CSV table of C-alpha atoms and ligand atoms in Angstrom, one decimal:
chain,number,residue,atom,x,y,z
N,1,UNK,CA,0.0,0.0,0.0
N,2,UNK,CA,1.6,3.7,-1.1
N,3,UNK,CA,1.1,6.0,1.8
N,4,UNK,CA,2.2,9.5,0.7
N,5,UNK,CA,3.9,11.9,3.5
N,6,UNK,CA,0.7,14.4,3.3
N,7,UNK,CA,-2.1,14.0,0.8
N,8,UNK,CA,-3.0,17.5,0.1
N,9,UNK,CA,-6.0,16.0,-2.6
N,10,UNK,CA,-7.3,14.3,-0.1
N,11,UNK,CA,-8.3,17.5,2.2
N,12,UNK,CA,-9.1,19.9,-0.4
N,13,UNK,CA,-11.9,17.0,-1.7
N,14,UNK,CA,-13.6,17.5,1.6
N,15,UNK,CA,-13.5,21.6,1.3
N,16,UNK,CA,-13.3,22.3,-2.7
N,17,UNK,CA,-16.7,23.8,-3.1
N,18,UNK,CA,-16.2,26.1,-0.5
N,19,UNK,CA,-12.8,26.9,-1.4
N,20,UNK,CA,-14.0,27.3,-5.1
N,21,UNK,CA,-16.4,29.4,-4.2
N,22,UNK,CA,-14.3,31.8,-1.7
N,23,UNK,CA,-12.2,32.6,-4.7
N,24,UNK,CA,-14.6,33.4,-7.0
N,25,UNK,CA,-15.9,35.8,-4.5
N,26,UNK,CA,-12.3,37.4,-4.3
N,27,UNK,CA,-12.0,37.1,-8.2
N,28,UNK,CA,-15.3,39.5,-8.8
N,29,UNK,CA,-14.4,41.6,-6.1
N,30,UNK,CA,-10.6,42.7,-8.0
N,31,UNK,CA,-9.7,43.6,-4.8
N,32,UNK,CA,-6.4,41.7,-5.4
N,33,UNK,CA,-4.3,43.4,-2.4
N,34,UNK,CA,-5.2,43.4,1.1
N,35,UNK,CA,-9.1,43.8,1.5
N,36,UNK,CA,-11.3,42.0,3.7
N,37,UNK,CA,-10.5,38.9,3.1
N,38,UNK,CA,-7.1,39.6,4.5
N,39,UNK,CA,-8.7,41.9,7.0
N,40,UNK,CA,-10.7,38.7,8.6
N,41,UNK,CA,-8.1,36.2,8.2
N,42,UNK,CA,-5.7,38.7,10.7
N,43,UNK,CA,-8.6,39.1,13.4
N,44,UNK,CA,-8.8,35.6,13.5
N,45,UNK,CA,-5.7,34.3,13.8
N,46,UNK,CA,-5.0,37.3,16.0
N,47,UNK,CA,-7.8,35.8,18.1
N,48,UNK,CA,-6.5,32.4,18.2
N,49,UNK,CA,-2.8,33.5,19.2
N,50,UNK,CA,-4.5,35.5,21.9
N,51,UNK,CA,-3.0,38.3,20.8
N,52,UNK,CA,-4.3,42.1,19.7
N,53,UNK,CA,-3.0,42.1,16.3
N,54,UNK,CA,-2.2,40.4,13.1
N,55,UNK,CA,-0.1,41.3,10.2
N,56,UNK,CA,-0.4,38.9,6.8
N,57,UNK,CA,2.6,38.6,5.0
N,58,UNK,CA,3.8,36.5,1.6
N,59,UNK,CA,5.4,33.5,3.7
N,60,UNK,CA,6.8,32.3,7.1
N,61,UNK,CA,10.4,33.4,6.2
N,62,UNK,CA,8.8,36.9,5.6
N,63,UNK,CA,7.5,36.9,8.5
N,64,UNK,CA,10.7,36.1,10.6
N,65,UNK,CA,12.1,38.4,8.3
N,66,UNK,CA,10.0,41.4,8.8
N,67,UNK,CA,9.8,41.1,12.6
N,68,UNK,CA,13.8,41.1,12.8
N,69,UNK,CA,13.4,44.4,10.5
N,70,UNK,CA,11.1,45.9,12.5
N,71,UNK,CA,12.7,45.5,15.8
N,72,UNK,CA,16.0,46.7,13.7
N,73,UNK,CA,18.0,44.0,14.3
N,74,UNK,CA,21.2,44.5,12.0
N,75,UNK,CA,24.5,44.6,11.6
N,76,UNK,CA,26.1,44.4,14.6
N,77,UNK,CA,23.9,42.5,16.5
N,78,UNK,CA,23.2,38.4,17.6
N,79,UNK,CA,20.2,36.5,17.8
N,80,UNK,CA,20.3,33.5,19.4
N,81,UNK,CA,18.2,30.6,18.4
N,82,UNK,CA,18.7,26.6,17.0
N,83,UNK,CA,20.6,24.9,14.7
N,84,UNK,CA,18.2,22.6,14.6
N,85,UNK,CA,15.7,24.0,12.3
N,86,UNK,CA,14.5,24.7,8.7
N,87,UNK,CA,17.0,26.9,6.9
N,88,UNK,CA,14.3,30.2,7.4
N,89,UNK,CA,15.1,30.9,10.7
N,90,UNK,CA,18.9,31.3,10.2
N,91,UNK,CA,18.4,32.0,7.3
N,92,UNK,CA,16.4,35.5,8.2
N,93,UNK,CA,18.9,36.4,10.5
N,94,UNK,CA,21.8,36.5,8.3
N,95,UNK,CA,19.4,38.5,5.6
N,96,UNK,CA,19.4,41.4,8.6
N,97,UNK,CA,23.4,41.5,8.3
N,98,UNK,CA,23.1,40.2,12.5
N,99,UNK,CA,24.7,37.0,13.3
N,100,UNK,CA,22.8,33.9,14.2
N,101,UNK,CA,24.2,32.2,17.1
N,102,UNK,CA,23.4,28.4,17.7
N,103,UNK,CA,22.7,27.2,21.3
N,104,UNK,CA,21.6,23.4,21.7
N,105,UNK,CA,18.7,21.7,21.6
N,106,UNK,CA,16.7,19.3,24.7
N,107,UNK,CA,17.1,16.1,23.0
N,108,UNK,CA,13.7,14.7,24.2
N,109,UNK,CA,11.8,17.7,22.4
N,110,UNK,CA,14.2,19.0,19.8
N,111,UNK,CA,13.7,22.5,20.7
N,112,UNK,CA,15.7,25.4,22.3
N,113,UNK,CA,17.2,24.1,24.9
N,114,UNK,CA,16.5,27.0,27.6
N,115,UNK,CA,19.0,26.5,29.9
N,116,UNK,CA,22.0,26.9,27.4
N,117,UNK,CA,20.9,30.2,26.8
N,118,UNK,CA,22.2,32.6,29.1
N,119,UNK,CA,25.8,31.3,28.5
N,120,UNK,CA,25.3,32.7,24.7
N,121,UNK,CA,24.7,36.0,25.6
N,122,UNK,CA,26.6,39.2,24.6
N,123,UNK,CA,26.7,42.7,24.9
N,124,UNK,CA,25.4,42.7,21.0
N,125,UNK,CA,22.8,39.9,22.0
N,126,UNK,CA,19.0,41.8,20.9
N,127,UNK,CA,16.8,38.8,20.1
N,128,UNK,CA,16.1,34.8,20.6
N,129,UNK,CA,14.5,33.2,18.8
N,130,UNK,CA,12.7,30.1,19.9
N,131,UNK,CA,11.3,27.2,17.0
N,132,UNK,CA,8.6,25.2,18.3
N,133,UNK,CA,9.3,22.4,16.3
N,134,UNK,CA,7.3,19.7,14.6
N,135,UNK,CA,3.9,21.1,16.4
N,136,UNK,CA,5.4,21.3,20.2
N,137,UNK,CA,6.1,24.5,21.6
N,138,UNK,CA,9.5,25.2,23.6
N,139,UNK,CA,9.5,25.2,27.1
N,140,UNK,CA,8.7,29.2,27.1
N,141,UNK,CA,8.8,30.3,30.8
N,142,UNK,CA,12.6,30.0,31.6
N,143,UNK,CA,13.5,31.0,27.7
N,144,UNK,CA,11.0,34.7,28.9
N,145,UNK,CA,12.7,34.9,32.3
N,146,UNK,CA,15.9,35.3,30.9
N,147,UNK,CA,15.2,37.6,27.8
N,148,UNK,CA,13.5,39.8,30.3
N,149,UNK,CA,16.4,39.7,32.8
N,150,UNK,CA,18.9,40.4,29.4
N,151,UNK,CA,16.1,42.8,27.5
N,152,UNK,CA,16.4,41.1,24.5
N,153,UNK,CA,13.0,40.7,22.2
N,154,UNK,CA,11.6,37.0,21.3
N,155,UNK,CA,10.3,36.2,18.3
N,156,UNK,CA,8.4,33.0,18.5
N,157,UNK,CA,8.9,30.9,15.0
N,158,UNK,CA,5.4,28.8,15.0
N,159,UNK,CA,5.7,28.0,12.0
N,160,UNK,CA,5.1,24.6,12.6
N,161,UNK,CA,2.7,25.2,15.4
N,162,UNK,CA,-0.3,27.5,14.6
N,163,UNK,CA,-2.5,26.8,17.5
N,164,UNK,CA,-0.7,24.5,19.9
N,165,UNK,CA,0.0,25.6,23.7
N,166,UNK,CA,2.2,25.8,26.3
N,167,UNK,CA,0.3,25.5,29.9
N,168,UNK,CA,-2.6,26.8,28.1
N,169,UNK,CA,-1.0,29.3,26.6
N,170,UNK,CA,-1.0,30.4,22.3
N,171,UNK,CA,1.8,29.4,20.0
N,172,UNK,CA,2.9,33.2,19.0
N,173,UNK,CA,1.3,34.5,22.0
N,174,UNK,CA,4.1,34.4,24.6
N,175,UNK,CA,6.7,36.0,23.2
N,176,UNK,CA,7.5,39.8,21.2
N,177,UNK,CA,6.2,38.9,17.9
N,178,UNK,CA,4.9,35.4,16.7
N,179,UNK,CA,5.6,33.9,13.1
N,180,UNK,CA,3.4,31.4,11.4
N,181,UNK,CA,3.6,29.9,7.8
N,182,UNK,CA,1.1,28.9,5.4
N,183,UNK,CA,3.2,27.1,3.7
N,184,UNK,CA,0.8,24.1,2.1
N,185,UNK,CA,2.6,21.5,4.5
N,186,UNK,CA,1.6,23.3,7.7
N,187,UNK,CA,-1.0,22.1,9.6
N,188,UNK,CA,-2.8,25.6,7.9
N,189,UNK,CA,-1.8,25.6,4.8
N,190,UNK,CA,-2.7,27.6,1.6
N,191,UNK,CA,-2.6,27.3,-1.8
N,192,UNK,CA,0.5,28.6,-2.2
N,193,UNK,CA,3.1,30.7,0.1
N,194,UNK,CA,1.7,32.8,2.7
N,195,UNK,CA,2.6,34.2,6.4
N,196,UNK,CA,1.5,35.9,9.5
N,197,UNK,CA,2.6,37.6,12.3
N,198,UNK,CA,1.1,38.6,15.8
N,199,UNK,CA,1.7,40.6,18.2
N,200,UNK,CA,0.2,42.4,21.1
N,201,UNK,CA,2.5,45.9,20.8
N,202,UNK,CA,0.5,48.7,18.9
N,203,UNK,CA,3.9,50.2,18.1
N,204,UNK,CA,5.5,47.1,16.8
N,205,UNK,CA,2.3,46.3,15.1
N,206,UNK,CA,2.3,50.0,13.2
N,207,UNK,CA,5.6,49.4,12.4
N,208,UNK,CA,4.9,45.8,10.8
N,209,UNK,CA,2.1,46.9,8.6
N,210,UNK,CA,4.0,49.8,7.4
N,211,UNK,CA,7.1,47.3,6.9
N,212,UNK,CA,4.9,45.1,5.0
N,213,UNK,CA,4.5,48.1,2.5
N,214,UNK,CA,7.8,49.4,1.7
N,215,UNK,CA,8.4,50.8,5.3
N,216,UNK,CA,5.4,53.7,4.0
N,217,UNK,CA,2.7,54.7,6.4
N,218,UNK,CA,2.3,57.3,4.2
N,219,UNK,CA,2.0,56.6,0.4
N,220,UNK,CA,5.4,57.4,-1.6
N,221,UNK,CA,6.2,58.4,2.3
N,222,UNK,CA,9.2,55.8,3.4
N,223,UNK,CA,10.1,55.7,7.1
N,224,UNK,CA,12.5,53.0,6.9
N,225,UNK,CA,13.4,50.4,4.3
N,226,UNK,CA,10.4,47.6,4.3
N,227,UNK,CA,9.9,45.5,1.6
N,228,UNK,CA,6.5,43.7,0.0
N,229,UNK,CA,5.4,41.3,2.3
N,230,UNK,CA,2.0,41.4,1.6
N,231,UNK,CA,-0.4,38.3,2.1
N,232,UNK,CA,-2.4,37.6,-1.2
N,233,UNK,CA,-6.1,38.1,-0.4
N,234,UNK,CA,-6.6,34.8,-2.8
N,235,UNK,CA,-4.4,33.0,-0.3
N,236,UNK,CA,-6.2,34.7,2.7
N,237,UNK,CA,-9.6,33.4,1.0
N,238,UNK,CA,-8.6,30.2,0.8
N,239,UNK,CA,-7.0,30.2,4.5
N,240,UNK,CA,-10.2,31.3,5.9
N,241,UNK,CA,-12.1,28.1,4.4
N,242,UNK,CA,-9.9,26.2,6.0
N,243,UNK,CA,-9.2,27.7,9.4
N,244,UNK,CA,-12.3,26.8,11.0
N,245,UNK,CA,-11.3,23.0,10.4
N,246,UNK,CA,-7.7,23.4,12.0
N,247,UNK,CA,-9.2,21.9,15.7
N,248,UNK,CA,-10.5,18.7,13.9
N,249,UNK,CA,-7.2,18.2,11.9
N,250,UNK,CA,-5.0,18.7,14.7
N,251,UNK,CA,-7.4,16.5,17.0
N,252,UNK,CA,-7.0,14.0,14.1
N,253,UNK,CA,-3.5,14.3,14.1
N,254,UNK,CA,-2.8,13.6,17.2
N,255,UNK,CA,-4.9,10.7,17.3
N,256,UNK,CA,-2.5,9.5,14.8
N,257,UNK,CA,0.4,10.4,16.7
N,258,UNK,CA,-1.1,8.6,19.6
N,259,UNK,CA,-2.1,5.3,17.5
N,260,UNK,CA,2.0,5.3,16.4
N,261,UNK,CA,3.1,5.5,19.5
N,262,UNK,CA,0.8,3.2,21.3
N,263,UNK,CA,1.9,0.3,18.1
N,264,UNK,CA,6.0,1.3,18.8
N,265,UNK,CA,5.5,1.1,22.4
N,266,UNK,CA,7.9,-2.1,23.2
N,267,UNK,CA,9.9,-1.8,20.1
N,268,UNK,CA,13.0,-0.1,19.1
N,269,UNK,CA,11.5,3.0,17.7
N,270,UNK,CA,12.1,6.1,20.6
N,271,UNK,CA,8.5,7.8,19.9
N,272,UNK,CA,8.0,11.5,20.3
N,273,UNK,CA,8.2,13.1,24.3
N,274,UNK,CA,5.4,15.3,24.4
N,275,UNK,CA,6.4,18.0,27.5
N,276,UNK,CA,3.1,17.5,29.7
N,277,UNK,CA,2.6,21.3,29.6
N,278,UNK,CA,2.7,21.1,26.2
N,279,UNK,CA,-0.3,20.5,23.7
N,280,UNK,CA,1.5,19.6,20.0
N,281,UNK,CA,-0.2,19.8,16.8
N,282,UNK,CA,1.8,17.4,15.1
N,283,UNK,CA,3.2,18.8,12.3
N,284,UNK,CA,5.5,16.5,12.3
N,285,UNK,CA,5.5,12.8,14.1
N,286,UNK,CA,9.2,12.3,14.4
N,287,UNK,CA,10.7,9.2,15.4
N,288,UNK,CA,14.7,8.2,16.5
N,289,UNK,CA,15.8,4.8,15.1
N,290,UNK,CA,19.1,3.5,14.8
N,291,UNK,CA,19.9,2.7,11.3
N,292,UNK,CA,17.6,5.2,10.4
N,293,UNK,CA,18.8,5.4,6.7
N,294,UNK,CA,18.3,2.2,5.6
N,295,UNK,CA,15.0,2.7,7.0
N,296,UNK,CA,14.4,5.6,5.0
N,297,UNK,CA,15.4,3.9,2.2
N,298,UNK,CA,13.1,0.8,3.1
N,299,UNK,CA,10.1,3.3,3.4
N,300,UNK,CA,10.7,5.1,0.3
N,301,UNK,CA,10.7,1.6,-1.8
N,302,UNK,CA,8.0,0.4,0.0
N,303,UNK,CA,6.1,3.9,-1.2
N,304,UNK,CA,5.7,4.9,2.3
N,305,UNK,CA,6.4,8.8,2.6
N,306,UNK,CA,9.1,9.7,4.9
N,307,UNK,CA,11.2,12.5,5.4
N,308,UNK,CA,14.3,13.6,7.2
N,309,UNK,CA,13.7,17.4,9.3
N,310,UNK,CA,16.6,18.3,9.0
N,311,UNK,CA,19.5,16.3,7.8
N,312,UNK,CA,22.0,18.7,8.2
N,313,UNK,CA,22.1,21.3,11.1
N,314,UNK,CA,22.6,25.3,10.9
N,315,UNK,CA,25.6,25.6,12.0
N,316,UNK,CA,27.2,22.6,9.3
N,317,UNK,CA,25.8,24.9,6.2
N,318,UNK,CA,28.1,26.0,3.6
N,319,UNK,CA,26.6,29.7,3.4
N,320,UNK,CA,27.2,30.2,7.2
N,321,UNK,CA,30.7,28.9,7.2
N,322,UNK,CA,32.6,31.5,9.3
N,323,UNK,CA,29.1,33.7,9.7
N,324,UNK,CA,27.4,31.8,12.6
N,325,UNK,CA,28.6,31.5,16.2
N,326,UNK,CA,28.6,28.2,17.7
N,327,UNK,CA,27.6,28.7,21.8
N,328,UNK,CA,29.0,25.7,23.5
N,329,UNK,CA,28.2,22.4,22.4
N,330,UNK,CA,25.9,21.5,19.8
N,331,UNK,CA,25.9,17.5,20.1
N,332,UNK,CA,22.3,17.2,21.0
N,333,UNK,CA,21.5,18.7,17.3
N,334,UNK,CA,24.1,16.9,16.0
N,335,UNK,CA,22.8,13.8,16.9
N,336,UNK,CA,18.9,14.6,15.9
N,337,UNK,CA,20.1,15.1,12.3
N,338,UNK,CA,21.7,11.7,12.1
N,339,UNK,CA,19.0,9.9,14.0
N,340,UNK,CA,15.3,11.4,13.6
N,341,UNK,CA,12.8,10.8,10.7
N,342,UNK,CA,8.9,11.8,10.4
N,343,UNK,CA,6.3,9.7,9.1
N,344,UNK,CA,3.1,10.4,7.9
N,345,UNK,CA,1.0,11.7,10.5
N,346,UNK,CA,-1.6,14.1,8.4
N,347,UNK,CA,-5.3,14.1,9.4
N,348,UNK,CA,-6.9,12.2,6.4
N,349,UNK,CA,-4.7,9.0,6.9
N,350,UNK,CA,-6.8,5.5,6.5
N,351,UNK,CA,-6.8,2.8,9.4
N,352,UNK,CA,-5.1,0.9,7.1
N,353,UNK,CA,-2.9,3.3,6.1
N,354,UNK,CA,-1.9,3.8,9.7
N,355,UNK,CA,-1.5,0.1,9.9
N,356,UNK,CA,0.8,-0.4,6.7
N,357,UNK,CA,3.3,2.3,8.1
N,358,UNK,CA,3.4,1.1,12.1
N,359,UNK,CA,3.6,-2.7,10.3
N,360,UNK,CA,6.3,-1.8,8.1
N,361,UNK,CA,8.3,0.8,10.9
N,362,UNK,CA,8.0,-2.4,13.7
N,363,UNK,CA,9.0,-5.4,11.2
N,364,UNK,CA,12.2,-2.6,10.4
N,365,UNK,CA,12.8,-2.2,14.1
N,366,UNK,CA,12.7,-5.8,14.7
N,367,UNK,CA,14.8,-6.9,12.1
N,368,UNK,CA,17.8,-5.0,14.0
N,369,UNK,CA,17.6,-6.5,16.8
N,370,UNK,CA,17.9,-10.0,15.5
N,371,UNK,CA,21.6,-10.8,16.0
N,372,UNK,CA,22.8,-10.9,11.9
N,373,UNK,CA,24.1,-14.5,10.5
N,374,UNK,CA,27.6,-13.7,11.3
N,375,UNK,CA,26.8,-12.7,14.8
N,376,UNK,CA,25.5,-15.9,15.3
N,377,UNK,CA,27.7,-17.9,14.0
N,378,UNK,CA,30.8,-16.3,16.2
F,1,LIG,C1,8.1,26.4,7.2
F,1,LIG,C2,8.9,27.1,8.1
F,1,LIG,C3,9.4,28.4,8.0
F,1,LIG,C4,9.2,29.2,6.7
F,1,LIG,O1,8.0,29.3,6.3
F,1,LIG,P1,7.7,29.6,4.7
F,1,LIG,O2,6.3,29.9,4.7
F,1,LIG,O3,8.0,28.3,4.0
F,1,LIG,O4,8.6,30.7,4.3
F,1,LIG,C5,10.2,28.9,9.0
F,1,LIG,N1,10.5,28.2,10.1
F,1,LIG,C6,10.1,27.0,10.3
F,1,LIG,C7,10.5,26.3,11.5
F,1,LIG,C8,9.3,26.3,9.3
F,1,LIG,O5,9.0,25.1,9.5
């Protein structure tokens, strides 16, 4: 049985009428920038960050991008956050001329690893920023006490984690600024690139929307260099058909997370820690098995989706040879990279689907424990 990573067919069949019909209604409106549909889709992802405002932007890397602008991070300055994470968070910082500086991740949840963080900290330090990886948000209380106690701005990337919590708290609602992606393989994804951030600071937020535009409150007025960030109000349509079903997808999700691990429970396969303050969405259901190549590679001929977040850590990338700083020791996200690999977890999986992967993953797990032939025979 072929079981794809994420069937994106599969959940647009169950919402293509309305979807169809939300951009027709943008179509004969022309109003092809911002608009209402925009307009909504920012009050209501404002609402379910719990935070006052919302600023739509072209994609999740925009977002990061546009936040680090708009608190002026530049040359000269650091921002801490993982090496462990998709190219856009590093990737933003360097784009501001600061320097990204790696500090190491908890290995049982793959994100910041809070206690590291204070030793990373410079006179140039303005900004962390925390990943909530694969759906789980970072252990936020200790990574706030000690931006407050240093005065340095956190920007949450929740990319992965629209709507999860932390002791009850939003994802992008904790820290300066929150970032989310609609990139199609988030748990809210459009039909294309897309982006948001919230925030709860009128300033900051005044300063993002005019960022968004060319840095212009003022038309043809610039206040500072911005770029165009703007959301597309086709994307925002699209993302409003779909936002109201983002509870029952995660819910389903997790439900498939929890089937996984309950089926890997006495077998090789070390399933995903979930913090118990923590409520994950499951972007990603990430497993640790040794061998884990030849597994991939067992997967991928079988015609079971699997994929590797991230082979090859920040602080190991060609483009930021000689323009990151390593802060202490990064063997915990050095190890994750050769050792972790996500399966697919997305909310329209089949029973049997579920089966054929957990099947496949076990009989894997079990055939490396068996001693080999030449074992034995010694
Ligand atoms: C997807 C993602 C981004 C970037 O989002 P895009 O919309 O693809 O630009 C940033 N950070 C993380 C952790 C992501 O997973």
């Amino acid at each position: 049985m072929k079981v794809p990573l994420l069937d994106l067919k599969a959940q647009y069949a169950t919402i293509k009428n309305d979807v169809l019909t939300a951009i027709a209604e943008v179509l004969d409106s022309q109003v092809c920038i911002g608009g209402p549909k925009v307009a909504e889709l920012e009050q209501k992802v404002a609402e379910i960050s719990d935070c006052k405002f919302a600023v739509g932007v072209t994609s999740g890397t925009d977002a990061l991008l546009a936040s680090l602008m708009a608190l002026n991070i530049g040359p000269g300055d650091e921002v801490i956050t993982t090496s462990f994470t998709f190219f856009a968070t590093a990737g933003s910082i360097a784009r501001t001329g600061a320097l990204p500086v790696f500090v190491d991740i908890d290995p049982r949840t793959y994100n910041l690893d809070p206690s590291k963080i204070e030793a990373a900290i410079t006179g140039r330090t303005k900004a962390i920023i925390p990943v909530h990886l694969y759906g789980q948000m970072c252990d936020m209380d200790p990574i706030m006490e000690v931006a407050a106690k240093h005065n340095l701005y956190v920007i949450e990337d929740a990319a992965q984690a629209i709507s999860a919590t932390y002791k009850g708290r939003k994802a992008g609602g904790i820290g300066t600024v929150g970032c989310f992606s609609f990139f199609p393989s988030k748990n809210l994804g459009g039909a294309g690139d897309g982006g948001m951030i919230v925030t709860s600071d009128p300033a900051l937020h005044e300063r993002l929307v005019a960022m968004r535009s060319h840095g212009s409150q003022r038309k043809y007025y610039h206040k500072f260099v911005g770029g165009n960030f703007r959301l597309d109000p086709l994307q925002a349509a699209i993302l409003l058909v779909k936002l109201p079903h983002l509870g029952d997808w995660s819910e389903a999700r997790r439900r498939n997370a929890a089937y996984y691990t309950r089926a890997f429970a006495s077998s090789g396969v070390q399933t995903p820690w979930i913090n118990p303050d923590c409520v994950s969405i499951f972007n990603q259901y990430t497993i640790r098995v040794s061998n884990r190549d030849s597994l991939v590679q067992a997967l991928k001929q079988e015609g079971i989706g699997a994929e590797i977040y991230y082979p090859l850590p920040m602080h190991e990338q060609e483009c930021f040879a000689g323009k990151c700083r390593v802060a202490g020791s990064l063997r915990e996200s050095e190890t994750a990279s050769h050792s972790v690999l996500s399966l697919p977890v997305y909310p329209e999986l089949t029973q049997d689907q579920l089966d054929c992967v957990a099947d496949f993953v076990l009989r894997f797990a079990a055939s490396q424990e068996r001693p080999s032939p030449s074992e034995v025979l010694q």
